[in-house]
């Protein structure tokens, strides 16, 4: 039983949802417009300020798509009304980040700098304060895209478990390991 799929998606003020005949859901809000193609078996209806997603049968395929498309529509509604933000922290001696246009330039302890071009849907800022680690802030209305870009940036230098150096999300708890210890025999 899909509990997520049965929940209606509430529409905040200023957000409109339209469903085209070929099952493309378009969400328009104050921050922009997003659209998602929905499987032809799933029915999406807009009633007042709520969006309802229904499935035809209880087949496993329909049950899995029911919750998926409801979550995708909810993420689009939240994106166009509030937006999404992800902050990443660069932990390490000499690690730097700065924005040059839509290119993020990072020094991550390699022999060369890394240049990462941001998609046009994402706005990024890099802040480096004295005596603290650089923080890269990503903002977008598309939750899937911002998550994918944040994961790609993190993969450039994953946090290591001994000193904790690398790119981590702000507030993320890392599992730390004890280093070598000399045996006193």
mmCIF file of C-alpha atoms in Angstrom:
data_model
loop_
_atom_site.group_PDB
_atom_site.id
_atom_site.type_symbol
_atom_site.label_atom_id
_atom_site.label_comp_id
_atom_site.label_asym_id
_atom_site.label_seq_id
_atom_site.Cartn_x
_atom_site.Cartn_y
_atom_site.Cartn_z
ATOM 1 C CA UNK A 1 0.000 0.000 0.000
ATOM 2 C CA UNK A 2 1.502 3.321 -1.065
ATOM 3 C CA UNK A 3 1.126 5.758 1.788
ATOM 4 C CA UNK A 4 3.093 8.507 0.031
ATOM 5 C CA UNK A 5 1.052 8.278 -3.169
ATOM 6 C CA UNK A 6 -2.265 8.669 -1.348
ATOM 7 C CA UNK A 7 -1.290 12.011 0.199
ATOM 8 C CA UNK A 8 -2.488 15.059 -1.751
ATOM 9 C CA UNK A 9 0.047 17.708 -2.780
ATOM 10 C CA UNK A 10 -1.023 21.070 -1.330
ATOM 11 C CA UNK A 11 -0.428 24.078 -3.579
ATOM 12 C CA UNK A 12 0.806 27.268 -1.885
ATOM 13 C CA UNK A 13 -0.407 30.680 -3.044
ATOM 14 C CA UNK A 14 0.989 31.673 -6.440
ATOM 15 C CA UNK A 15 1.617 28.096 -7.658
ATOM 16 C CA UNK A 16 -0.409 26.628 -10.515
ATOM 17 C CA UNK A 17 -0.346 23.064 -11.837
ATOM 18 C CA UNK A 18 -1.527 22.049 -15.304
ATOM 19 C CA UNK A 19 -1.782 18.541 -16.737
ATOM 20 C CA UNK A 20 -1.617 18.224 -20.530
ATOM 21 C CA UNK A 21 -3.487 15.479 -22.436
ATOM 22 C CA UNK A 22 -0.232 13.538 -22.976
ATOM 23 C CA UNK A 23 0.299 13.421 -19.154
ATOM 24 C CA UNK A 24 2.944 16.125 -18.795
ATOM 25 C CA UNK A 25 2.613 17.934 -15.454
ATOM 26 C CA UNK A 26 3.733 21.593 -15.510
ATOM 27 C CA UNK A 27 4.202 23.510 -12.270
ATOM 28 C CA UNK A 28 4.491 27.299 -12.424
ATOM 29 C CA UNK A 29 5.381 29.441 -9.431
ATOM 30 C CA UNK A 30 7.085 32.667 -8.395
ATOM 31 C CA UNK A 31 10.600 31.201 -8.869
ATOM 32 C CA UNK A 32 10.074 29.546 -12.275
ATOM 33 C CA UNK A 33 8.473 26.689 -14.176
ATOM 34 C CA UNK A 34 9.172 22.941 -14.066
ATOM 35 C CA UNK A 35 7.601 20.058 -15.990
ATOM 36 C CA UNK A 36 7.654 16.269 -15.669
ATOM 37 C CA UNK A 37 6.336 13.531 -17.963
ATOM 38 C CA UNK A 38 4.160 11.119 -15.987
ATOM 39 C CA UNK A 39 3.566 7.488 -16.998
ATOM 40 C CA UNK A 40 0.321 7.033 -18.941
ATOM 41 C CA UNK A 41 -1.067 4.558 -16.356
ATOM 42 C CA UNK A 42 -0.913 7.125 -13.521
ATOM 43 C CA UNK A 43 -3.699 9.725 -13.355
ATOM 44 C CA UNK A 44 -2.956 13.238 -12.070
ATOM 45 C CA UNK A 45 -5.884 15.517 -11.213
ATOM 46 C CA UNK A 46 -5.939 19.078 -9.867
ATOM 47 C CA UNK A 47 -8.829 19.806 -7.486
ATOM 48 C CA UNK A 48 -8.858 23.312 -6.024
ATOM 49 C CA UNK A 49 -5.488 23.848 -4.365
ATOM 50 C CA UNK A 50 -4.602 20.139 -4.173
ATOM 51 C CA UNK A 51 -3.069 17.701 -6.648
ATOM 52 C CA UNK A 52 -4.136 14.039 -6.425
ATOM 53 C CA UNK A 53 -2.229 11.115 -7.947
ATOM 54 C CA UNK A 54 -4.104 7.834 -8.494
ATOM 55 C CA UNK A 55 -3.174 4.420 -9.881
ATOM 56 C CA UNK A 56 -5.372 1.957 -11.792
ATOM 57 C CA UNK A 57 -4.412 -1.319 -10.036
ATOM 58 C CA UNK A 58 -2.376 -2.708 -7.161
ATOM 59 C CA UNK A 59 0.294 -4.237 -9.390
ATOM 60 C CA UNK A 60 3.815 -3.735 -7.994
ATOM 61 C CA UNK A 61 4.727 -1.584 -11.015
ATOM 62 C CA UNK A 62 1.770 0.746 -10.472
ATOM 63 C CA UNK A 63 2.357 0.915 -6.721
ATOM 64 C CA UNK A 64 5.991 1.927 -7.158
ATOM 65 C CA UNK A 65 5.169 4.611 -9.747
ATOM 66 C CA UNK A 66 2.312 5.961 -7.602
ATOM 67 C CA UNK A 67 4.582 7.162 -4.789
ATOM 68 C CA UNK A 68 7.368 8.166 -7.170
ATOM 69 C CA UNK A 69 5.304 10.571 -9.257
ATOM 70 C CA UNK A 70 3.596 12.043 -6.195
ATOM 71 C CA UNK A 71 7.063 12.778 -4.704
ATOM 72 C CA UNK A 72 8.322 14.267 -7.982
ATOM 73 C CA UNK A 73 5.297 16.576 -8.224
ATOM 74 C CA UNK A 74 5.706 17.591 -4.564
ATOM 75 C CA UNK A 75 9.407 18.374 -5.159
ATOM 76 C CA UNK A 76 8.479 20.544 -8.157
ATOM 77 C CA UNK A 77 5.872 22.462 -6.114
ATOM 78 C CA UNK A 78 8.349 23.106 -3.295
ATOM 79 C CA UNK A 79 11.036 24.071 -5.829
ATOM 80 C CA UNK A 80 9.001 26.743 -7.644
ATOM 81 C CA UNK A 81 7.627 28.179 -4.386
ATOM 82 C CA UNK A 82 10.627 28.067 -1.996
ATOM 83 C CA UNK A 83 13.598 26.664 -3.946
ATOM 84 C CA UNK A 84 16.331 24.331 -2.743
ATOM 85 C CA UNK A 85 19.721 25.144 -1.237
ATOM 86 C CA UNK A 86 22.715 22.901 -0.547
ATOM 87 C CA UNK A 87 25.851 24.034 1.282
ATOM 88 C CA UNK A 88 29.161 22.214 1.005
ATOM 89 C CA UNK A 89 32.269 22.810 3.092
ATOM 90 C CA UNK A 90 35.843 22.359 1.839
ATOM 91 C CA UNK A 91 37.882 20.976 4.749
ATOM 92 C CA UNK A 92 41.641 20.923 4.290
ATOM 93 C CA UNK A 93 44.743 23.077 4.419
ATOM 94 C CA UNK A 94 44.911 25.330 1.373
ATOM 95 C CA UNK A 95 41.518 24.280 -0.002
ATOM 96 C CA UNK A 96 39.929 27.231 -1.827
ATOM 97 C CA UNK A 97 36.842 27.894 -3.918
ATOM 98 C CA UNK A 98 35.725 30.899 -5.925
ATOM 99 C CA UNK A 99 33.167 31.635 -8.607
ATOM 100 C CA UNK A 100 34.243 33.122 -11.951
ATOM 101 C CA UNK A 101 31.058 33.756 -13.913
ATOM 102 C CA UNK A 102 29.309 30.370 -13.935
ATOM 103 C CA UNK A 103 32.539 28.394 -13.374
ATOM 104 C CA UNK A 104 33.509 27.178 -9.906
ATOM 105 C CA UNK A 105 37.301 27.163 -9.478
ATOM 106 C CA UNK A 106 38.565 24.948 -6.645
ATOM 107 C CA UNK A 107 41.973 24.135 -5.177
ATOM 108 C CA UNK A 108 41.618 20.724 -3.513
ATOM 109 C CA UNK A 109 45.185 19.705 -2.781
ATOM 110 C CA UNK A 110 45.920 18.335 -6.245
ATOM 111 C CA UNK A 111 48.755 19.635 -8.427
ATOM 112 C CA UNK A 112 46.181 21.512 -10.518
ATOM 113 C CA UNK A 113 43.049 23.584 -9.959
ATOM 114 C CA UNK A 114 39.654 22.099 -10.791
ATOM 115 C CA UNK A 115 37.197 24.080 -12.915
ATOM 116 C CA UNK A 116 33.547 23.019 -12.627
ATOM 117 C CA UNK A 117 31.014 24.626 -14.965
ATOM 118 C CA UNK A 118 27.605 25.102 -13.351
ATOM 119 C CA UNK A 119 24.383 24.427 -15.261
ATOM 120 C CA UNK A 120 22.445 27.604 -16.035
ATOM 121 C CA UNK A 121 19.585 26.505 -13.728
ATOM 122 C CA UNK A 122 21.857 26.628 -10.655
ATOM 123 C CA UNK A 123 23.249 29.727 -8.969
ATOM 124 C CA UNK A 124 26.348 29.154 -6.878
ATOM 125 C CA UNK A 125 28.307 31.301 -4.456
ATOM 126 C CA UNK A 126 31.632 30.581 -2.786
ATOM 127 C CA UNK A 127 32.428 32.262 0.530
ATOM 128 C CA UNK A 128 35.853 32.135 2.151
ATOM 129 C CA UNK A 129 36.111 33.783 5.560
ATOM 130 C CA UNK A 130 39.281 34.115 7.587
ATOM 131 C CA UNK A 131 39.952 31.246 10.005
ATOM 132 C CA UNK A 132 37.157 29.090 8.559
ATOM 133 C CA UNK A 133 36.693 26.609 5.750
ATOM 134 C CA UNK A 134 35.388 27.775 2.341
ATOM 135 C CA UNK A 135 31.666 27.143 1.842
ATOM 136 C CA UNK A 136 30.047 26.621 -1.564
ATOM 137 C CA UNK A 137 26.293 27.353 -1.652
ATOM 138 C CA UNK A 138 24.137 25.977 -4.476
ATOM 139 C CA UNK A 139 20.591 27.274 -5.112
ATOM 140 C CA UNK A 140 18.056 25.973 -7.631
ATOM 141 C CA UNK A 141 14.389 25.142 -8.142
ATOM 142 C CA UNK A 142 15.157 21.635 -9.487
ATOM 143 C CA UNK A 143 15.828 19.190 -6.624
ATOM 144 C CA UNK A 144 17.149 16.409 -8.872
ATOM 145 C CA UNK A 145 19.618 18.665 -10.676
ATOM 146 C CA UNK A 146 20.955 20.389 -7.555
ATOM 147 C CA UNK A 147 21.456 17.016 -5.843
ATOM 148 C CA UNK A 148 23.291 15.619 -8.851
ATOM 149 C CA UNK A 149 25.602 18.653 -9.098
ATOM 150 C CA UNK A 150 26.305 18.578 -5.344
ATOM 151 C CA UNK A 151 27.169 14.868 -5.534
ATOM 152 C CA UNK A 152 29.492 15.516 -8.495
ATOM 153 C CA UNK A 153 31.297 18.321 -6.635
ATOM 154 C CA UNK A 154 31.645 16.091 -3.557
ATOM 155 C CA UNK A 155 33.064 13.260 -5.669
ATOM 156 C CA UNK A 156 36.006 15.466 -6.684
ATOM 157 C CA UNK A 157 37.470 15.010 -3.166
ATOM 158 C CA UNK A 158 35.428 12.787 -0.851
ATOM 159 C CA UNK A 159 35.986 13.230 2.905
ATOM 160 C CA UNK A 160 38.513 10.762 4.213
ATOM 161 C CA UNK A 161 37.929 9.066 7.595
ATOM 162 C CA UNK A 162 41.249 9.811 9.335
ATOM 163 C CA UNK A 163 41.601 13.609 9.254
ATOM 164 C CA UNK A 164 38.197 14.445 7.772
ATOM 165 C CA UNK A 165 39.693 16.324 4.820
ATOM 166 C CA UNK A 166 37.612 16.701 1.667
ATOM 167 C CA UNK A 167 34.308 18.174 0.518
ATOM 168 C CA UNK A 168 31.445 17.534 2.912
ATOM 169 C CA UNK A 169 27.905 18.809 3.311
ATOM 170 C CA UNK A 170 27.430 21.418 6.050
ATOM 171 C CA UNK A 171 26.140 19.618 9.136
ATOM 172 C CA UNK A 172 27.173 16.167 7.892
ATOM 173 C CA UNK A 173 28.541 13.820 10.565
ATOM 174 C CA UNK A 174 31.539 11.841 9.321
ATOM 175 C CA UNK A 175 32.625 8.492 10.728
ATOM 176 C CA UNK A 176 36.154 8.988 11.961
ATOM 177 C CA UNK A 177 38.737 6.233 12.377
ATOM 178 C CA UNK A 178 41.619 6.076 14.803
ATOM 179 C CA UNK A 179 45.013 6.207 13.149
ATOM 180 C CA UNK A 180 47.946 3.900 13.768
ATOM 181 C CA UNK A 181 48.959 3.382 17.356
ATOM 182 C CA UNK A 182 52.341 2.127 18.466
ATOM 183 C CA UNK A 183 52.290 -1.134 20.421
ATOM 184 C CA UNK A 184 53.894 -0.808 23.833
ATOM 185 C CA UNK A 185 55.288 -4.321 24.442
#
